[in-house]
Short mmCIF file of C-alpha atoms in Angstrom, two decimals:
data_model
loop_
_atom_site.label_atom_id
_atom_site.label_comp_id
_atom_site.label_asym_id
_atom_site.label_seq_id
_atom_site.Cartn_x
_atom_site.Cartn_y
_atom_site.Cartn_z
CA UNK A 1 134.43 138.29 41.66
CA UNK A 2 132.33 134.96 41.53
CA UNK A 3 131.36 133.42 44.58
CA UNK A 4 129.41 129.82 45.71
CA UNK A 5 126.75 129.73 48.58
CA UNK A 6 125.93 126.10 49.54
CA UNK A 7 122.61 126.52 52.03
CA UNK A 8 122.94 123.79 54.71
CA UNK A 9 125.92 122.49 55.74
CA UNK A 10 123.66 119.43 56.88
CA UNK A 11 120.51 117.90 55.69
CA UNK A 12 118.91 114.66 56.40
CA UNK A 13 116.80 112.48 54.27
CA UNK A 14 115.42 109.10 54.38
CA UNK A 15 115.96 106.29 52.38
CA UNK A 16 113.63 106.91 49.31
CA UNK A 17 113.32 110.59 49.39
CA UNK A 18 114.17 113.11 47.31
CA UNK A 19 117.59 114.60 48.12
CA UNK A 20 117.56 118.57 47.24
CA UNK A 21 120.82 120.89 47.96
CA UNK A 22 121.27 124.45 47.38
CA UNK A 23 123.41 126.31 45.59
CA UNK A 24 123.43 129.84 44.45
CA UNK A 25 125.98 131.73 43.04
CA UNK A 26 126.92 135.49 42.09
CA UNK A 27 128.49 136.44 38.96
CA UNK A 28 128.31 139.17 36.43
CA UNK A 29 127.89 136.58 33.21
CA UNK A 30 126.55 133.33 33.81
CA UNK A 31 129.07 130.85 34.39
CA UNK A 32 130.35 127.59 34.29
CA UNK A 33 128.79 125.55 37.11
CA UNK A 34 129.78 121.84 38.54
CA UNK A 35 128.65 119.47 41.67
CA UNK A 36 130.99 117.32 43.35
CA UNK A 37 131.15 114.73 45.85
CA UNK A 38 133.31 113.42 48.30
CA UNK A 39 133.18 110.24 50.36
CA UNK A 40 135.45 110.07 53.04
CA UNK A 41 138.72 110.11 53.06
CA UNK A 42 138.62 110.13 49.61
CA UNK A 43 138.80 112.33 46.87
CA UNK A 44 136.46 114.85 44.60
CA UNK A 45 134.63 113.08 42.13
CA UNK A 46 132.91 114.98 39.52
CA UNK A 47 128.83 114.82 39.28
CA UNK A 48 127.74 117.33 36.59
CA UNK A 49 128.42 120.04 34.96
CA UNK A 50 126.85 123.29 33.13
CA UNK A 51 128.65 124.85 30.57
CA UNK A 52 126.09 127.07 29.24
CA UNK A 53 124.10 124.19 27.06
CA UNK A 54 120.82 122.95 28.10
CA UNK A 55 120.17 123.77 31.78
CA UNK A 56 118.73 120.82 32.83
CA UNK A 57 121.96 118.89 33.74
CA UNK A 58 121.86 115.03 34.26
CA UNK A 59 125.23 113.50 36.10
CA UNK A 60 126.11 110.28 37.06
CA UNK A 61 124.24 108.47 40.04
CA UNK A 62 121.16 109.49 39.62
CA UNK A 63 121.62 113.09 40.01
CA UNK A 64 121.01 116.47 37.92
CA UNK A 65 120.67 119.61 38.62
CA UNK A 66 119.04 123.05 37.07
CA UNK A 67 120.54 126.05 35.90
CA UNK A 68 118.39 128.82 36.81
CA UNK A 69 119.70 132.38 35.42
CA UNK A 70 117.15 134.73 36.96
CA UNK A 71 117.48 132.87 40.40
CA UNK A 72 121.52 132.46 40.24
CA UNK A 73 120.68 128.83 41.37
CA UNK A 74 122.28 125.46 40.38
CA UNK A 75 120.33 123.20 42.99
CA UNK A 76 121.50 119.37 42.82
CA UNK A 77 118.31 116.33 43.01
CA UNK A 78 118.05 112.78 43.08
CA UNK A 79 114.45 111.77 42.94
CA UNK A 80 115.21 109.34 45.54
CA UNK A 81 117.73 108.54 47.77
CA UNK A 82 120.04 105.95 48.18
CA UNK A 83 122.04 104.78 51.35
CA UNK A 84 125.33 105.08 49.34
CA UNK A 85 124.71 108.68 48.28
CA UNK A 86 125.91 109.60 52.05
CA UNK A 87 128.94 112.03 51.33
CA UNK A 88 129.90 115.75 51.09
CA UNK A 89 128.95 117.67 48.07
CA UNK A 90 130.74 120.70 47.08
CA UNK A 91 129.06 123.31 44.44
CA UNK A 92 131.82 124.98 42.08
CA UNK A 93 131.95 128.01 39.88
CA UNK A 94 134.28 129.11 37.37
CA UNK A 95 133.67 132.73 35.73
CA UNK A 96 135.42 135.44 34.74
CA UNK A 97 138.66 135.92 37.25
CA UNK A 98 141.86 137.67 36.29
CA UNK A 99 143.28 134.22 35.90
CA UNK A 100 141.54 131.52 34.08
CA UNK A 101 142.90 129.01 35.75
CA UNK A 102 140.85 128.63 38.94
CA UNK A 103 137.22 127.05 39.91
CA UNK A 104 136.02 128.43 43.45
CA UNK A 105 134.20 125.89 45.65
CA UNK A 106 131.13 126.11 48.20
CA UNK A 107 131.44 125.01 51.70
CA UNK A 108 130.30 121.87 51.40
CA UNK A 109 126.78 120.21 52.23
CA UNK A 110 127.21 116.76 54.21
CA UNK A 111 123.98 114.25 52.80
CA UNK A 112 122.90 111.64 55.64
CA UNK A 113 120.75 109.43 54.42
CA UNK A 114 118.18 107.33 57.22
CA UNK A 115 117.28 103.93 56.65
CA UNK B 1 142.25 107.96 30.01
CA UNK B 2 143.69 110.59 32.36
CA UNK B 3 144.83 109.21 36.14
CA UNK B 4 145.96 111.14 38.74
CA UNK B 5 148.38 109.79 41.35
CA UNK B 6 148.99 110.73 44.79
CA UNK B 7 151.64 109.45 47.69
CA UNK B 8 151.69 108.55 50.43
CA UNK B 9 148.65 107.95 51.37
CA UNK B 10 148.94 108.82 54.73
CA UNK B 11 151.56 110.23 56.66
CA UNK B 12 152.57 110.87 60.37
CA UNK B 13 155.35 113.74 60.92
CA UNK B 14 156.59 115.38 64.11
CA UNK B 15 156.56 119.27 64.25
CA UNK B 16 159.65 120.71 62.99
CA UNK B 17 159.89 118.08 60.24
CA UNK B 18 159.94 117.99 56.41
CA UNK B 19 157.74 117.48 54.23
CA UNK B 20 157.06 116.57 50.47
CA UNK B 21 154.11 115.01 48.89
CA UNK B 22 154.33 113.96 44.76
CA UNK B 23 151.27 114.25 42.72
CA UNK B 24 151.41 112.87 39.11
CA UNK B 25 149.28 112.99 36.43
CA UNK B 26 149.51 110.48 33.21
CA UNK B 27 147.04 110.83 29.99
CA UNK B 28 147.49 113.96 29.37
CA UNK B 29 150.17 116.66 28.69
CA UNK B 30 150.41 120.51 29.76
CA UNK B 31 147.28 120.05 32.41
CA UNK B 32 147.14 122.79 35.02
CA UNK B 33 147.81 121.50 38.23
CA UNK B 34 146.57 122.51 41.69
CA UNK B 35 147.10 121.64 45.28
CA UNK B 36 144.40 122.25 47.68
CA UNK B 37 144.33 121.50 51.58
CA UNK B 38 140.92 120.27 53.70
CA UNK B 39 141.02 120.66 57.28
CA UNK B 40 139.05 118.70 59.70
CA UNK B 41 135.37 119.48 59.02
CA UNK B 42 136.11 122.48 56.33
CA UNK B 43 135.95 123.26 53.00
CA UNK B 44 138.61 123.26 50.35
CA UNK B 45 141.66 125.82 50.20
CA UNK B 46 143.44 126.52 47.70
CA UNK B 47 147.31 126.53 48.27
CA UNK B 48 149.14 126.62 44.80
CA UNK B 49 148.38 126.41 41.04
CA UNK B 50 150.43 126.27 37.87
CA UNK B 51 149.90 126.62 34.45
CA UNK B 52 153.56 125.00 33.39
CA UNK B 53 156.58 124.01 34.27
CA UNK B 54 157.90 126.35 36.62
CA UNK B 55 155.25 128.38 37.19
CA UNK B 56 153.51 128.65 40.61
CA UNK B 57 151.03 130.94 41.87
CA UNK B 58 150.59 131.16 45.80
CA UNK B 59 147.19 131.55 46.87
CA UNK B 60 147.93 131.67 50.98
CA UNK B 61 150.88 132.82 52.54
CA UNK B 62 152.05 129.91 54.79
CA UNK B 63 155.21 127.57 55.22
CA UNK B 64 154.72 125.68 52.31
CA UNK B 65 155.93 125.45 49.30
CA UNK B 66 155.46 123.61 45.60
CA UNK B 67 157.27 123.29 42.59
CA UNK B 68 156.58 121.75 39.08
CA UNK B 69 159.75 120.42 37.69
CA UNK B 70 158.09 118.30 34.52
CA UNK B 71 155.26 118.99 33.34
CA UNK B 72 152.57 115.91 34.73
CA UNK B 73 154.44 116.56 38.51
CA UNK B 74 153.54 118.87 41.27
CA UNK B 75 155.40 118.46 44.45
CA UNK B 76 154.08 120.12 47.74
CA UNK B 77 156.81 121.04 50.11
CA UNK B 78 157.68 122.24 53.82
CA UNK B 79 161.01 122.56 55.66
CA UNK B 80 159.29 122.61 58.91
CA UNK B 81 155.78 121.43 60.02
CA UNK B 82 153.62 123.05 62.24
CA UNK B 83 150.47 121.41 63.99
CA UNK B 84 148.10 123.47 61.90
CA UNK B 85 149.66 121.95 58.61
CA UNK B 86 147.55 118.90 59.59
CA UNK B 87 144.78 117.66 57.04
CA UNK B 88 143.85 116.29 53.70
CA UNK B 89 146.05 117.18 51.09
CA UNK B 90 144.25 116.84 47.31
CA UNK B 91 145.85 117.64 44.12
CA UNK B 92 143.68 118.08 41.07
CA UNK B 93 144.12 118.50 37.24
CA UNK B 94 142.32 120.32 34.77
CA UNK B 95 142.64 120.94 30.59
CA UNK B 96 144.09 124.31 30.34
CA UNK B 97 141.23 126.66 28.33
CA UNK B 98 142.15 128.05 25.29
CA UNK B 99 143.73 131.63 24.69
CA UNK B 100 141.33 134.28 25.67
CA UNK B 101 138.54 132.06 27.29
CA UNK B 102 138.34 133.41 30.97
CA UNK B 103 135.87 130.04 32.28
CA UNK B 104 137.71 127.22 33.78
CA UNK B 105 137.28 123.63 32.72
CA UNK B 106 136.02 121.23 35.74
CA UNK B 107 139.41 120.03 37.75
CA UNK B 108 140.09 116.03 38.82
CA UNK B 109 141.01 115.18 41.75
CA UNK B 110 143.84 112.65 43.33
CA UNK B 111 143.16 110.37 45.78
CA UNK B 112 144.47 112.63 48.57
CA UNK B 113 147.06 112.44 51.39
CA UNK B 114 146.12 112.46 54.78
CA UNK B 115 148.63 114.55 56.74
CA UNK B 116 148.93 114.29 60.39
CA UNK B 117 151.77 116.59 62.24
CA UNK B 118 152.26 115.24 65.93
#
């Protein structure tokens, strides 16, 4: 069965840096992959997605991420950060499950942003 | 373009209470349909899906229900609240894949309903 790890539930950047999150995933044939983020009390809005074209994926706002087969990543970046990209973002995977129907979700990584 | 509705917004219910939130979807037709649940601080669960009219699939055994009686409506449902049904309700939508394609399209996500059982 597929599966999401999102490493950090928490990181911190400043203003201007470059935001990096984790996300690896296990799955016997490479999958479809998606970020999403969530402001608060709002909700999911989707940032990219891989579908098994090119693996460099760009999304809105700024950010893209990489799908890397031999590492099972799919690691979101923004070259630098913004104080609106404070939010939660939520890796997904969709893959090969006795129903086709579902997308499994990460844990979440909550992006602060310092000024 | 495809919308997704949600209401209420926000709602305040005593244990022991009802409940039923509506989730609609317009722009599209036959969409599979999901309700998930976000608790304080955690990740997403998923509740219930369907895949038409009718047809619900129970991911967690709990006191709530849903039902899909047309085919852009999902309707999450309780006959009696407990304080652990509190949290953020979201509904989402995605394009069902076509026969014999096991990956799942990306889903879209409602607004949400914040739920809070006193």
């Amino acid at each position: 069965a597929q599966s999401v790890t999102q490493l950090g539930s928490h990181v911190s950047v400043s203003e201007g840096a470059l935001v990096l999150l984790r996300c690896n995933y296990s799955s016997s044939v490479p999958p479809y992959l998606f970020w999403y983020v969530q402001y608060p009390n709002q909700g999911l809005q989707l940032l990219l997605k891989y579908t098994s074209a090119a693996t460099l994926v760009k999304g809105i706002n700024g950010f893209e991420a990489e799908f890397k087969k031999s590492e099972t990543s799919f690691h979101l970046t923004k070259p630098s950060a913004h104080m609106s990209d404070a939010a939660e973002y939520f890796c997904a995977v969709s893959g090969l499950y006795s129903s086709a129907s579902k997308i499994i979700f990460g844990s979440g990584t909550r992006l602060s942003i310092r000024p | 373009s495809q919308t997704i509705h949600q209401w209420p917004a926000t709602l305040v219910q005593p244990v022991g209470s009802p409940l039923s939130l509506e989730c609609t979807v317009e722009g599209t037709s036959n969409p599979n349909l999901y309700w998930y649940r976000q608790a304080a601080g955690r990740g997403l669960q998923l509740l219930f899906y369907s895949v038409g009219i009718g047809q619900i699939s129970s991911e967690v055994p709990q006191n709530l229900s849903a039902s899909r009686p047309q085919d852009r409506q999902f309707i999450l449902s309780s006959k009696k609240l407990l304080l652990s049904d509190s949290g953020f309700y979201l509904c989402a939508w995605s394009v069902p894949p076509p026969g014999g394609q096991a990956f799942s399209y990306e889903q879209y996500f409602g607004p949400g309903t914040r739920l809070t059982v006193t």
